[in-house]
mmCIF file of C-alpha atoms in Angstrom:
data_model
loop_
_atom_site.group_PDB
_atom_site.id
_atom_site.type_symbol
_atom_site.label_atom_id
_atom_site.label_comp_id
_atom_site.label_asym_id
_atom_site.label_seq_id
_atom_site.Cartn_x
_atom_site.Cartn_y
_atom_site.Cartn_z
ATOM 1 C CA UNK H 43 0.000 0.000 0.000
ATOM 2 C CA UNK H 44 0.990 3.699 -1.049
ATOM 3 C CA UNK H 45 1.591 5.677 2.259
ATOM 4 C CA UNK H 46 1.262 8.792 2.371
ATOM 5 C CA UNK H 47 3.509 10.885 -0.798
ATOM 6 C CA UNK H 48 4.942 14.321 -1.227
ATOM 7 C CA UNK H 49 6.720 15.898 -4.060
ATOM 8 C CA UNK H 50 8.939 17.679 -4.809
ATOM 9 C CA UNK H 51 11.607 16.112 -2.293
ATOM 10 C CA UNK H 52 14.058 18.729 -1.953
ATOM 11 C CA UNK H 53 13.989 22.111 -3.386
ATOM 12 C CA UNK H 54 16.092 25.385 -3.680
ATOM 13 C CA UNK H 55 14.756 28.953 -3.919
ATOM 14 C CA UNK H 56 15.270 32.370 -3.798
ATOM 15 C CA UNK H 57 14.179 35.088 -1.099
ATOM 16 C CA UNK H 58 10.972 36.800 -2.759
ATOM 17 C CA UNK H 59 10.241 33.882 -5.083
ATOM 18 C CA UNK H 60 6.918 31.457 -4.528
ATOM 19 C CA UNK H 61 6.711 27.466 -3.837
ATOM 20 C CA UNK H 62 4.233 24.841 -3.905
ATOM 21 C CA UNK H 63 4.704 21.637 -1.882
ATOM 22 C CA UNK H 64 2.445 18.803 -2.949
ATOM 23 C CA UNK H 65 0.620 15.727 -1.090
ATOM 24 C CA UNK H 66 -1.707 12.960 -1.512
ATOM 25 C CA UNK H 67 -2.863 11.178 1.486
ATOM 26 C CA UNK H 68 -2.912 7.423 2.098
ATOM 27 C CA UNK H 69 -6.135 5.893 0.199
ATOM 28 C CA UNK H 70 -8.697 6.494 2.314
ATOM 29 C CA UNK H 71 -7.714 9.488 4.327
ATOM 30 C CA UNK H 72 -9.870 12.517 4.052
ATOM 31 C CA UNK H 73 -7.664 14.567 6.332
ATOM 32 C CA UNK H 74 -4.339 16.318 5.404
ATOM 33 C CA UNK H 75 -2.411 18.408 7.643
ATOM 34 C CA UNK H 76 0.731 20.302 6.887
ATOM 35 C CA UNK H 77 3.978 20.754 9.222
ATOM 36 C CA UNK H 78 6.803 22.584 9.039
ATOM 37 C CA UNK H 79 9.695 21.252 10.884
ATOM 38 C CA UNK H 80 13.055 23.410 11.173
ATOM 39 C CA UNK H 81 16.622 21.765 12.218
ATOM 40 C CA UNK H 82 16.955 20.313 15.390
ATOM 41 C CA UNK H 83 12.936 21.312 16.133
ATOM 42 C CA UNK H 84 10.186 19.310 16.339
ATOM 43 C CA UNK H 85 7.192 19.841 13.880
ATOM 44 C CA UNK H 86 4.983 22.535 14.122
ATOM 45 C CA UNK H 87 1.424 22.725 12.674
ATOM 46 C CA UNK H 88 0.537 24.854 9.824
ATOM 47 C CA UNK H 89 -2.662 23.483 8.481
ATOM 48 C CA UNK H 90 -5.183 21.142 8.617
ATOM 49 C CA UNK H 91 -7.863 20.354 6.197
ATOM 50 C CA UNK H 92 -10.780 17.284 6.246
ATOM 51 C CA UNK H 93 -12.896 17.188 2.829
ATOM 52 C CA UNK H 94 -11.672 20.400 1.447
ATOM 53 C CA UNK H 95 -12.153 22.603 3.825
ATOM 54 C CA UNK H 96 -9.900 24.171 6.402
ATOM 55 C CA UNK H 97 -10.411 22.707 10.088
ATOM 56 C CA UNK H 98 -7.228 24.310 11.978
ATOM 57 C CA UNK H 99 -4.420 26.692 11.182
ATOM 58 C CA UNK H 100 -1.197 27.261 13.335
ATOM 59 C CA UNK H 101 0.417 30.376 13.637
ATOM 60 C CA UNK H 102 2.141 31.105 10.633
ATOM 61 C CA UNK H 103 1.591 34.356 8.448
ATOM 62 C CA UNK H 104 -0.711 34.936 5.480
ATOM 63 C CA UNK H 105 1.714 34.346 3.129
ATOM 64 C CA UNK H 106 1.399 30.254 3.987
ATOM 65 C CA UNK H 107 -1.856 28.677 2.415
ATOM 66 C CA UNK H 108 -3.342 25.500 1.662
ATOM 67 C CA UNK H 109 -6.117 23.664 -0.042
ATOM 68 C CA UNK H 110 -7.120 20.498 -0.138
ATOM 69 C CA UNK H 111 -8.662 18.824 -3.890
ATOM 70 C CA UNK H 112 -11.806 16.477 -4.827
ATOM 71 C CA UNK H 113 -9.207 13.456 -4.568
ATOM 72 C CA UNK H 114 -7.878 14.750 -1.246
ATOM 73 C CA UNK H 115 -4.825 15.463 -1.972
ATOM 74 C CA UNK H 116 -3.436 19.059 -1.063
ATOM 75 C CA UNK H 117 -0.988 21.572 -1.641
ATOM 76 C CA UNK H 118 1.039 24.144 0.018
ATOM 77 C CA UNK H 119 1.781 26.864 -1.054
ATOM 78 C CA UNK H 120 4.518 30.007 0.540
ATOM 79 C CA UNK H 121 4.668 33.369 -0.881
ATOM 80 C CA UNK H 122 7.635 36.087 -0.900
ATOM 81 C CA UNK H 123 9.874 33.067 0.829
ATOM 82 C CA UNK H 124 11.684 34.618 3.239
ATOM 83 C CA UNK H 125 15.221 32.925 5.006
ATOM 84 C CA UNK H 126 13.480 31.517 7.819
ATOM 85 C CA UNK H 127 11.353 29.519 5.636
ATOM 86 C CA UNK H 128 14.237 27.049 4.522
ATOM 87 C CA UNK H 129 13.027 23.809 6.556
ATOM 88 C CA UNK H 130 11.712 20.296 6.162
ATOM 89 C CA UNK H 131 7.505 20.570 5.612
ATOM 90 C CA UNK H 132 5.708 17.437 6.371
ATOM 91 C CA UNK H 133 2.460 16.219 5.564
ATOM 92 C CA UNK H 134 0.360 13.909 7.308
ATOM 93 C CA UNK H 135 -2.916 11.947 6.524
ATOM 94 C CA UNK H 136 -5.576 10.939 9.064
ATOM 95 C CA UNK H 137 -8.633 8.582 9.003
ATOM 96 C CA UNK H 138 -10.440 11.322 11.542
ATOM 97 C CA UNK H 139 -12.722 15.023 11.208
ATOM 98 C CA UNK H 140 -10.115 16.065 14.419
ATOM 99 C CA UNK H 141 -6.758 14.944 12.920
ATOM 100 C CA UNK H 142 -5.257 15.900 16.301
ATOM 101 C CA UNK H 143 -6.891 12.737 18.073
ATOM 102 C CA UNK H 144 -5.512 9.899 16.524
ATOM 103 C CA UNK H 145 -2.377 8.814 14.825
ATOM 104 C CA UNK H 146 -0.999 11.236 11.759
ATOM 105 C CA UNK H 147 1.090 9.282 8.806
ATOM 106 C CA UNK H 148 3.524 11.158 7.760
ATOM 107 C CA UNK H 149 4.775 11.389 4.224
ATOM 108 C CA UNK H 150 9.083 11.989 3.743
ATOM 109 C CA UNK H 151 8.847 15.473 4.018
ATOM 110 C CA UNK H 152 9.376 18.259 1.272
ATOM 111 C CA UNK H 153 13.002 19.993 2.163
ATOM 112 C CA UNK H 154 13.267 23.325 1.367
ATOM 113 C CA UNK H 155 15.904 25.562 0.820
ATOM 114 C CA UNK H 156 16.001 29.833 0.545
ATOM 115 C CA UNK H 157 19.072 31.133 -0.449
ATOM 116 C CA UNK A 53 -2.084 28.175 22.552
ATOM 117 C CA UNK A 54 0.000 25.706 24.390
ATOM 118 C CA UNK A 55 3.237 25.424 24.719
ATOM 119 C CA UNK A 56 5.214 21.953 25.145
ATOM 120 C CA UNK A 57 8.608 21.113 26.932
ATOM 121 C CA UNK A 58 10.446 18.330 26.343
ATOM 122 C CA UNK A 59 13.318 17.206 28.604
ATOM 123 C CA UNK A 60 16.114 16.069 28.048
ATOM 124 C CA UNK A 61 16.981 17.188 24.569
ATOM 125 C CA UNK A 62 19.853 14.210 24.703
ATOM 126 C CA UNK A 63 20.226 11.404 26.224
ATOM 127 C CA UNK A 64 22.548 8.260 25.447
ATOM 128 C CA UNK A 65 22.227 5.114 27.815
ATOM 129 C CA UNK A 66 23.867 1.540 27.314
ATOM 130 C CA UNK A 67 22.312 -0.920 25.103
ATOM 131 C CA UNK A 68 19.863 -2.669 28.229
ATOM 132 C CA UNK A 69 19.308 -0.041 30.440
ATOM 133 C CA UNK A 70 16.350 2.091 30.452
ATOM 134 C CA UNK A 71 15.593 5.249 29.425
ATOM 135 C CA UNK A 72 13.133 8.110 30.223
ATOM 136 C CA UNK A 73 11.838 10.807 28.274
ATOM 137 C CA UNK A 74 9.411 14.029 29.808
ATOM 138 C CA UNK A 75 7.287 16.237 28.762
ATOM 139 C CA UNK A 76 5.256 19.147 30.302
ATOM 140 C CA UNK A 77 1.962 21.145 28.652
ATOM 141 C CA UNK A 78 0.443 24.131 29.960
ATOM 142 C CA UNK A 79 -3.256 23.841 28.104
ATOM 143 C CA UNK A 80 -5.783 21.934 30.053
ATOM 144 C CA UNK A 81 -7.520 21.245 27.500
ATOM 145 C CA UNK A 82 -5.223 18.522 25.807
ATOM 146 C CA UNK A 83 -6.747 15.026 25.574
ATOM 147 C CA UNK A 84 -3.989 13.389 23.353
ATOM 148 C CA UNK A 85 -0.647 12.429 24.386
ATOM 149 C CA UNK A 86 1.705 10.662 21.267
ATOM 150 C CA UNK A 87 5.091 9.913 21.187
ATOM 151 C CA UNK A 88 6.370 10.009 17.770
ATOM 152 C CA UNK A 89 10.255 8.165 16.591
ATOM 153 C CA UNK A 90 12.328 9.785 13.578
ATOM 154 C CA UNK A 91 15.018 7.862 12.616
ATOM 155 C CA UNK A 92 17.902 10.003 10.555
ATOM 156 C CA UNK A 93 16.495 11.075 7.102
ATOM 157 C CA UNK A 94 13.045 9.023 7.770
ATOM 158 C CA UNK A 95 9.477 10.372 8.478
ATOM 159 C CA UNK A 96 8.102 10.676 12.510
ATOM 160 C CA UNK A 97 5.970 7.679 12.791
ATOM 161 C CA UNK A 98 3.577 6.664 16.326
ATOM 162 C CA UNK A 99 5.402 4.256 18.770
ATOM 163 C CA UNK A 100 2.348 4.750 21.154
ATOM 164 C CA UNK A 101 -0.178 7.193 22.319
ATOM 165 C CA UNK A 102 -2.053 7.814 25.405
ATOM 166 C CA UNK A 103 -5.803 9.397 25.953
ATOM 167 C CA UNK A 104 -6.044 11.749 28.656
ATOM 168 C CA UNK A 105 -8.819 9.620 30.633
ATOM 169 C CA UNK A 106 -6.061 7.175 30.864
ATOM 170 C CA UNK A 107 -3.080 7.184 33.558
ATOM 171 C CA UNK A 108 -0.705 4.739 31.922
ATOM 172 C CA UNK A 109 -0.068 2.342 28.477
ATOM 173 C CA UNK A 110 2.366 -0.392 27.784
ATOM 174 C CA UNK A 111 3.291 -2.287 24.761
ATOM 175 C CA UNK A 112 6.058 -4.605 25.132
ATOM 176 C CA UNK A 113 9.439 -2.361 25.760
ATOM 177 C CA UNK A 114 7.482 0.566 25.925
ATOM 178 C CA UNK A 115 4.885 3.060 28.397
ATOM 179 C CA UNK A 116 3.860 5.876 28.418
ATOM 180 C CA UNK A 117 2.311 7.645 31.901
ATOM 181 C CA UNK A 118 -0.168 11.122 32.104
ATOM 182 C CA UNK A 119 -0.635 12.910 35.528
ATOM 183 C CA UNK A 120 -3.292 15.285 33.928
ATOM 184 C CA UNK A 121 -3.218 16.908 36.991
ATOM 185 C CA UNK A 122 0.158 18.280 36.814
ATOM 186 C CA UNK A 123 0.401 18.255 33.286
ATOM 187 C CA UNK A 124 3.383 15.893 32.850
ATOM 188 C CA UNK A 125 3.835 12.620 30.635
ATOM 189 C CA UNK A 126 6.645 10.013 30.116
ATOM 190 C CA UNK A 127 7.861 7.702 27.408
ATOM 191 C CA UNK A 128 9.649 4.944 29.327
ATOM 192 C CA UNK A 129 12.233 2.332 27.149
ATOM 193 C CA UNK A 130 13.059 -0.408 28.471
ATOM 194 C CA UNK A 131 15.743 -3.048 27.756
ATOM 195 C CA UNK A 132 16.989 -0.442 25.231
ATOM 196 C CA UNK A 133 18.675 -1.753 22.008
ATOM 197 C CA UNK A 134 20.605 0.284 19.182
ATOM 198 C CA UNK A 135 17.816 0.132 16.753
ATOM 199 C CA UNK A 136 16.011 2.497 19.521
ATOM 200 C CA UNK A 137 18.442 5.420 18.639
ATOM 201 C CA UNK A 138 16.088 7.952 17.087
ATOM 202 C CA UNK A 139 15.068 11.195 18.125
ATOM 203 C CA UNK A 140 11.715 11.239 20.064
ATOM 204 C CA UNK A 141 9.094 13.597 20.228
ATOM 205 C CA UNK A 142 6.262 13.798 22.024
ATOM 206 C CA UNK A 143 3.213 16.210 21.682
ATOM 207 C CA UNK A 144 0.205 17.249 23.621
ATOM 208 C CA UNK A 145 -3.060 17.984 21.258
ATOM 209 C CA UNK A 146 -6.915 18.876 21.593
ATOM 210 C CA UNK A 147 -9.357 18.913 18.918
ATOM 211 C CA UNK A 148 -7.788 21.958 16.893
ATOM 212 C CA UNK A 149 -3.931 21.528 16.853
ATOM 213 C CA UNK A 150 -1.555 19.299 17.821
ATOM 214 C CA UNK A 151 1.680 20.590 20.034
ATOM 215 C CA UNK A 152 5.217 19.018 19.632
ATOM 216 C CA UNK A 153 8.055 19.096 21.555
ATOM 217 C CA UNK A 154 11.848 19.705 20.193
ATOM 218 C CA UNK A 155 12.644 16.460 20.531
ATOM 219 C CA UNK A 156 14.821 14.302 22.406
ATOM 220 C CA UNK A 157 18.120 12.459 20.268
ATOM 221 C CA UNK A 158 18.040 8.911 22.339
ATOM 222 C CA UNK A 159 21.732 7.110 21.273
ATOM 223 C CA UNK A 160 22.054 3.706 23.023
ATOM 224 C CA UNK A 161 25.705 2.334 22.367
ATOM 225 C CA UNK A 162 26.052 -1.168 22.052
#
């Protein structure tokens, strides 16, 4: 079985410039939630969504947003990347409406990299 | 929002001792206690998780323990073995967001 898959795997960009990180859940899984996880830090929670809509966000700026498509799958997308964006971002799938209450699979992360 | 503290942030213990892992939370209204393992270069996945109506979990080398009332949980490992080198993290979440610590890098030497 396909687990949970993200693309692309690492990436490089530019302060200023725009990314979009990519998803799709484990068959089955309505619920996506996004992470961003710096060096040496544990993850922290950027977005969650559970049949396309939004159903949490963390405290990140405007500039992060998310959807989530018909097939579940979701993307992430960063505007006018600043420094302190460069870091691993992790999705996760869940079988639950609360993602937060049960276990999250977590996909191989996205690493990205402002220069 | 809450705000999670994880303690120690190393640790390194001889293959077949123990080893013990804490955490503290500050919102009262967490209900869901998981410990996740991320091996070098892999993705966090659940070792075991604990609901806050319950005090204390065990599966085989491994419990966890919640005192809701001062807001403190434990991952205990017992009978460690290299292949438990990792870095842990645990998190506290409710219903809207889920808290993690910064994680604790576990090295057992053989």
């Amino acid at each position: 079985d396909a687990g949970v898959t993200q693309s692309p795997t690492h990436l490089i960009k530019t302060r200023g410039q725009q990314v979009t990180l990519r998803c799709s859940p484990i068959s089955g899984h309505k619920s996506v939630s996004w992470y961003q996880q710096v060096l040496g830090q544990g993850p922290q929670f950027i977005f969650q969504y559970y049949e396309k809509e939004e159903r949490g966000r963390g405290n990140f700026p405007d500039r992060f947003s998310a959807r989530q498509f018909p097939n579940y799958s979701s993307e992430l997308n960063v505007n006018a990347l600043l420094l302190g964006d460069s870091a691993l971002y992790l999705c996760a799938s869940s079988s639950l409406r609360t993602a937060h209450t049960g276990e999250l699979f977590f996909g191989e992360g996205s690493r990205l990299t402002v220069l | 929002g809450e705000n999670v503290e994880q303690h120690p942030s190393t640790l390194s213990v001889q293959e077949g001792d123990s080893a013990v892992i804490k955490c503290t939370y500050s919102d009262s209204a967490s209900n869901y206690f998981p410990w996740y393992k991320q091996e070098l270069g892999k993705r966090p996945q659940l070792i075991i998780d604990i609901r806050s109506n319950v005090g204390e979990k065990k599966d085989q080398r491994i419990a966890v323990t919640l005192n809701k009332t001062a807001k403190h949980f434990s991952l205990h490992i017992t009978e460690t073995q290299p292949e438990d080198s990792a870095v842990y993290f645990c998190a506290a979440a409710d219903n809207n967001d889920m808290r993690f610590g910064a994680g604790t890098r576990l090295t057992v030497k053989p």
